[in-house]
CSV table of C-alpha atoms and ligand atoms in Angstrom, one decimal:
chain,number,residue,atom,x,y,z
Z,1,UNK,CA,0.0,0.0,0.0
Z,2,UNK,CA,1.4,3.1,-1.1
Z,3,UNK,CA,2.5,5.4,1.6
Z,4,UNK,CA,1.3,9.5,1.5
Z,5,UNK,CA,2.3,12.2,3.3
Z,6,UNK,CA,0.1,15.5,3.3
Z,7,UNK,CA,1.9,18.7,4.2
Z,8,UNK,CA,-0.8,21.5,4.6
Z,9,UNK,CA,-0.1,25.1,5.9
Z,10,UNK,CA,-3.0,27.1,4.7
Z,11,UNK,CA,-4.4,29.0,8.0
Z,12,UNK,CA,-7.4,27.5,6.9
Z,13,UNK,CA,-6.6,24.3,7.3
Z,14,UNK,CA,-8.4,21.6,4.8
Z,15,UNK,CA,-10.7,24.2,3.6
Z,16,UNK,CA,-7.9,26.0,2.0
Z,17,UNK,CA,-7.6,25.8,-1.9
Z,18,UNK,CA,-4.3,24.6,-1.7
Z,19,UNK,CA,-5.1,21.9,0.1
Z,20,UNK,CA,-8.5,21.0,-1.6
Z,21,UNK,CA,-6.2,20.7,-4.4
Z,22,UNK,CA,-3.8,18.4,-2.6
Z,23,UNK,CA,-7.0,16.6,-1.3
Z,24,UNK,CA,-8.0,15.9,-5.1
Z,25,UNK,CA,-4.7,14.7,-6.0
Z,26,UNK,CA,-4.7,12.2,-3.3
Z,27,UNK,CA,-8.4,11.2,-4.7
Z,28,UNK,CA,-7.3,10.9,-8.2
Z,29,UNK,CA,-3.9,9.1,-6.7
Z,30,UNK,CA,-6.3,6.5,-4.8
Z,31,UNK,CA,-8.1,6.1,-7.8
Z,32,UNK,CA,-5.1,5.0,-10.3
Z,33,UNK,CA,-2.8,3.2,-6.9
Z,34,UNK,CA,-6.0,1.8,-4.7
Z,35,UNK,CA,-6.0,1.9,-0.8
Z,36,UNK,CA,-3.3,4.6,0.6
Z,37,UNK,CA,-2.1,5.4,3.6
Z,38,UNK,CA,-2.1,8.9,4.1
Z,39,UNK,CA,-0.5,11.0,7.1
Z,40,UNK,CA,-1.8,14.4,7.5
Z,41,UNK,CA,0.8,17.1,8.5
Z,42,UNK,CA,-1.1,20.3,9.2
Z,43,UNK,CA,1.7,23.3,9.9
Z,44,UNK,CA,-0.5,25.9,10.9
Z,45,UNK,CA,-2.5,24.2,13.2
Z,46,UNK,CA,0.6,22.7,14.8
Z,47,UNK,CA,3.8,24.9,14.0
Z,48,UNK,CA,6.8,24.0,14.0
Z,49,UNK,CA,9.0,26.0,16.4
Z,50,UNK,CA,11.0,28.6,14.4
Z,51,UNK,CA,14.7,28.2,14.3
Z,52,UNK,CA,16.7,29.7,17.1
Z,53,UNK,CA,20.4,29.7,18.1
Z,54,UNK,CA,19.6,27.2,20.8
Z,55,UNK,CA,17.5,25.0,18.4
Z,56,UNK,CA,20.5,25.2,15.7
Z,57,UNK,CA,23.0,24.6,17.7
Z,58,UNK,CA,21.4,21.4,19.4
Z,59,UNK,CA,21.2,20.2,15.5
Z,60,UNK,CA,24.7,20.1,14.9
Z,61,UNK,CA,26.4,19.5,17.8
Z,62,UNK,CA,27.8,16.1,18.0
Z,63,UNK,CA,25.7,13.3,19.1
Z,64,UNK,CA,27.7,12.2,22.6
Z,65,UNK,CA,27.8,16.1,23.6
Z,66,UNK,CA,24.2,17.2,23.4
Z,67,UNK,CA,22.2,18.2,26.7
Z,68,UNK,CA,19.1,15.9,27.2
Z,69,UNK,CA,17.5,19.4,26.0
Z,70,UNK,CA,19.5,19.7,22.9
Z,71,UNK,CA,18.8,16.0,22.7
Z,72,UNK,CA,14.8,16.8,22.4
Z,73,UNK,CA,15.4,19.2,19.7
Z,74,UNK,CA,17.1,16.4,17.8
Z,75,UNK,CA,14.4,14.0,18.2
Z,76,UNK,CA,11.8,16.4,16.8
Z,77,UNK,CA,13.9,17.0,13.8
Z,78,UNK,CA,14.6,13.5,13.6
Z,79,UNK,CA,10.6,12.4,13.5
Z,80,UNK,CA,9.7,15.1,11.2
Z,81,UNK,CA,12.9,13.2,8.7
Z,82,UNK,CA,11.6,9.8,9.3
Z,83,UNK,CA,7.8,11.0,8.5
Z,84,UNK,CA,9.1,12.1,5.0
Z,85,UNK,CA,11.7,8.9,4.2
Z,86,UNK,CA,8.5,6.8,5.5
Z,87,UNK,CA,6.2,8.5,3.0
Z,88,UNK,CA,6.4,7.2,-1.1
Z,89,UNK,CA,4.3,10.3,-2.2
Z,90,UNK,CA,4.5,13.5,-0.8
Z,91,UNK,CA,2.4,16.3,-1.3
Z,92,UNK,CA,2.7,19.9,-0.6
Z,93,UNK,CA,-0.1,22.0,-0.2
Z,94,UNK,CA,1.6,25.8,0.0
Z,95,UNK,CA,-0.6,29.5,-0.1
Z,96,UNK,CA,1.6,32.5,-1.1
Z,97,UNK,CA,1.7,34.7,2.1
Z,98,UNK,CA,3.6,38.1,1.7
Z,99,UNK,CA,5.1,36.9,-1.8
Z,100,UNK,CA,6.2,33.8,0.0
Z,101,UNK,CA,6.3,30.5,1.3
Z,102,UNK,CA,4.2,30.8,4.6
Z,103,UNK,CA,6.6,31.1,7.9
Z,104,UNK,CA,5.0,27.7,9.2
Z,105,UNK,CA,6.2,26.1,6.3
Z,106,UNK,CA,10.0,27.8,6.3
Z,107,UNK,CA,10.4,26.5,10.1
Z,108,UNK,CA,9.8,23.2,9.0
Z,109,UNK,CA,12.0,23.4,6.4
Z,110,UNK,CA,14.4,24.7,9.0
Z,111,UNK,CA,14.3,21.4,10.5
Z,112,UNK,CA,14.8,19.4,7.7
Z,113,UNK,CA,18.3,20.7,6.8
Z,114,UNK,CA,20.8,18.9,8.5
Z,115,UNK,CA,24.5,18.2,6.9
Z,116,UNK,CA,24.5,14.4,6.8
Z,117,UNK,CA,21.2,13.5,7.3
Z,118,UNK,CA,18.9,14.9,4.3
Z,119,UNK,CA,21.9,16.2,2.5
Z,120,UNK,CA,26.0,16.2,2.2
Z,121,UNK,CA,28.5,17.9,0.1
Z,122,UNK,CA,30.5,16.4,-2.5
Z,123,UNK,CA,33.3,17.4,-4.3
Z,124,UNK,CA,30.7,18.4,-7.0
Z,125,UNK,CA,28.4,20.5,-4.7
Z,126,UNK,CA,25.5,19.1,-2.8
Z,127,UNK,CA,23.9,16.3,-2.9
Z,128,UNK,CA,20.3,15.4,-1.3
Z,129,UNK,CA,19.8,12.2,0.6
Z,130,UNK,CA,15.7,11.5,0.5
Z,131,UNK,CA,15.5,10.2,-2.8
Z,132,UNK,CA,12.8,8.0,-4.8
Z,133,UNK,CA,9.7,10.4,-3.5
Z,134,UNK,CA,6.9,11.3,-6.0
Z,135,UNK,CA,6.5,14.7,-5.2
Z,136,UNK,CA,3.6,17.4,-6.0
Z,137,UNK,CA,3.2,20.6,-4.9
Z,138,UNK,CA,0.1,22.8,-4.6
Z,139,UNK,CA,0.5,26.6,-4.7
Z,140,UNK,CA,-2.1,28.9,-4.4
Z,141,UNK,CA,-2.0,32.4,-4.7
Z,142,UNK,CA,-4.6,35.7,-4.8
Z,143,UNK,CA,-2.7,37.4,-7.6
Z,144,UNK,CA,-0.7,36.1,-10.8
Z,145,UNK,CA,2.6,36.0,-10.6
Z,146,UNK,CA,3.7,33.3,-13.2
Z,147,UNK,CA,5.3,29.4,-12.4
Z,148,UNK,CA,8.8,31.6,-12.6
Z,149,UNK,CA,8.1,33.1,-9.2
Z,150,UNK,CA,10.7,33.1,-6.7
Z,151,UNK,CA,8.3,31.4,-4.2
Z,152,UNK,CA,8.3,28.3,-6.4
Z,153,UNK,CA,12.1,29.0,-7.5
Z,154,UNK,CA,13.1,28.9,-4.3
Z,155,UNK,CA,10.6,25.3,-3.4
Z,156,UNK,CA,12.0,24.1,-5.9
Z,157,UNK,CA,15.6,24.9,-5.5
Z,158,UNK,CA,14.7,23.4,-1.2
Z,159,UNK,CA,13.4,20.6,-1.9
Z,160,UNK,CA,15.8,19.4,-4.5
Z,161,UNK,CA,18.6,20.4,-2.2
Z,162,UNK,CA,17.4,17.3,0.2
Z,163,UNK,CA,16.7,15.3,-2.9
Z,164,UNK,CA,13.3,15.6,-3.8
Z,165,UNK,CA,14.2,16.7,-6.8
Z,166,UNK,CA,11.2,15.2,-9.5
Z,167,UNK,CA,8.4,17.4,-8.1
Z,168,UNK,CA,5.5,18.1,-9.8
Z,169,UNK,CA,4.4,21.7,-9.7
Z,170,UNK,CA,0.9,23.2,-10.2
Z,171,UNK,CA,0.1,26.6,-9.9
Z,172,UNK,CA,-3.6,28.0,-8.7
Z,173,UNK,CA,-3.5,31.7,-9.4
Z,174,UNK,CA,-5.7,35.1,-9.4
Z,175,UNK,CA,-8.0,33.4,-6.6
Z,176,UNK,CA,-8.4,37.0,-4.8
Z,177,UNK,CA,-9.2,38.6,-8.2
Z,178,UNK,CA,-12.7,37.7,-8.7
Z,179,UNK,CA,-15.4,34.9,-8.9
Z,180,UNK,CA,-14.3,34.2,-12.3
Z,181,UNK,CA,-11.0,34.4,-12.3
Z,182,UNK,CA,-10.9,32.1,-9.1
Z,183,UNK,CA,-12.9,29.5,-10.6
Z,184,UNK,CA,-11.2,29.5,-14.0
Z,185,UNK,CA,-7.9,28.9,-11.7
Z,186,UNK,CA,-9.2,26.0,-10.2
Z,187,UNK,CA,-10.8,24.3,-13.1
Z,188,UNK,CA,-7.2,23.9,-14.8
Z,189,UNK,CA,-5.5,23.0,-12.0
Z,190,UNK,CA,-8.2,20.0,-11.4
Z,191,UNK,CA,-7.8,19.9,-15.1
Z,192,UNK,CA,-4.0,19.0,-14.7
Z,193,UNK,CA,-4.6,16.6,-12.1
Z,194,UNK,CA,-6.6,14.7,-14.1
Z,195,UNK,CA,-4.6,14.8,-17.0
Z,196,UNK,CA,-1.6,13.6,-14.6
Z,197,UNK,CA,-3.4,10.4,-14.1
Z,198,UNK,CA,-4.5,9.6,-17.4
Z,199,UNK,CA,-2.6,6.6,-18.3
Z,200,UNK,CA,-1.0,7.8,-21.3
Z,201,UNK,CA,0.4,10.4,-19.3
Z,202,UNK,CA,2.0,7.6,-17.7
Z,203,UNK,CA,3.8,9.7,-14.7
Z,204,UNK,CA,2.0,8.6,-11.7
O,301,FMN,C1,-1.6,36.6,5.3
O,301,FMN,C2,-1.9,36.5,3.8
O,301,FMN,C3,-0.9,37.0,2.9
O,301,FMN,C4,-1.2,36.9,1.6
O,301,FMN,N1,-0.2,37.3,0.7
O,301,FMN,C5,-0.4,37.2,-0.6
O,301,FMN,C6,0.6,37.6,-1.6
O,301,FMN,O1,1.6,38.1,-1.2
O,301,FMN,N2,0.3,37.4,-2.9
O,301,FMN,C7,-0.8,36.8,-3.3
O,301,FMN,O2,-0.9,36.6,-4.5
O,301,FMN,N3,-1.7,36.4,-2.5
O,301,FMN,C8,-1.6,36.6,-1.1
O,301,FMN,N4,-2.5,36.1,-0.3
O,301,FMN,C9,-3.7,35.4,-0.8
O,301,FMN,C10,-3.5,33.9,-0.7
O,301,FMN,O3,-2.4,33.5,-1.4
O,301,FMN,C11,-4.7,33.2,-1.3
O,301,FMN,O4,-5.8,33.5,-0.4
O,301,FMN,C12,-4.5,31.7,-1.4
O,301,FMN,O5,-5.8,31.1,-1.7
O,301,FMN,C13,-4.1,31.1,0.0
O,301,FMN,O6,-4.0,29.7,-0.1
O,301,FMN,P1,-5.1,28.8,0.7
O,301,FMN,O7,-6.4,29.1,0.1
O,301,FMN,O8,-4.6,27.5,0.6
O,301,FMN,O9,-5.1,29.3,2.2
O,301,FMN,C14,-2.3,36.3,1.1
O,301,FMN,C15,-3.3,35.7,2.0
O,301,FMN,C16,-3.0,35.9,3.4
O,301,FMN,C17,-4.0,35.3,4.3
């Protein structure tokens, strides 16, 4: 049974249209793949603390001197790792805030970069160590900004970074415009889903 992760972080929880989105791609993915198991990671409703000098420092000290406090700090980082190697498909569900990723999203992220575990250098640069994911990610935004954006340039340039570099973007945009606009949006994002799991497309 194929394993999901769901990473939400709209302040509305499910009922925002990123994560409707996500939501549909996990319908269509159950569809195509049968029974999942999906694990719901909601970032708003339970943040991620953001990253601190304590917090940083008890991430890369070395494992025989952390304090049992520093010690905790690892642990966290360490389940929020395992929930993503555990997971075959992850799915992002991301709003633009402020031209953005949203903050709740950023501290997790800040949590996941850790020399040695996600990623190491190489004498050809860096190289990320979650690999074999199937990766989508769901942006939704009230204006238009275009897929070139630096909010999914720089998603794009993260996630890869760790490894999960194969992800599938799709881009909801003008949502705050109007009715129209909004709806149009959605419609060919749905559209795109479908058309991911067509079987000619033959990528999922
Ligand atoms: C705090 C906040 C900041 C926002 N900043 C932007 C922005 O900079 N650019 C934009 O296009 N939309 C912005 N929006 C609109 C959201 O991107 C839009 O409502 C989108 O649907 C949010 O995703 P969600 O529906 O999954 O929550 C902002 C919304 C909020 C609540």
């Amino acid at each position: 049974m194929k394993k999901v992760l769901r990473i939400q972080t709209s302040l509305f929880g499910a009922d925002g249209q990123s994560s409707k989105l996500a939501d549909r791609f996990i319908e269509d993915l159950q569809k195509t793949h049968g029974e999942l198991r999906v694990v719901t990671r909601d970032l708003a409703a339970e943040p991620v603390p953001a990253l601190t000098l304590e917090r940083f420092q008890a991430l890369i000290a070395k494992p025989e001197e952390r304090s049992a406090e520093q010690q905790s700090v690892v642990d966290f980082s360490d389940a929020l790792i395992a929930e993503l190697k555990a997971a075959d498909v992850i799915v992002f569900a991301v709003p633009m805030y402020n031209f953005n990723i949203p903050a709740a999203l950023h501290n997790y992220f800040d949590h996941l970069a850790r020399a040695g575990v996600t990623f190491h250098y190489t004498a050809d640069g860096p190289e990320g160590l979650i690999k074999g994911k199937q990766v989508a990610v769901f942006i939704a935004r009230g204006g238009n900004y275009g897929e070139g954006h630096s909010q999914t340039a720089f998603l794009r340039q993260f996630l890869s970074f760790i490894g999960l570099d194969d992800a599938a973007f799709f881009h909801a945009e003008g949502l705050a415009i109007s009715d129209e606009s909004r709806e149009m949006s959605l419609a060919a994002v749905r559209n795109e889903i479908t058309e991911t799991f067509r079987p000619q497309a033959n990528v999922a």
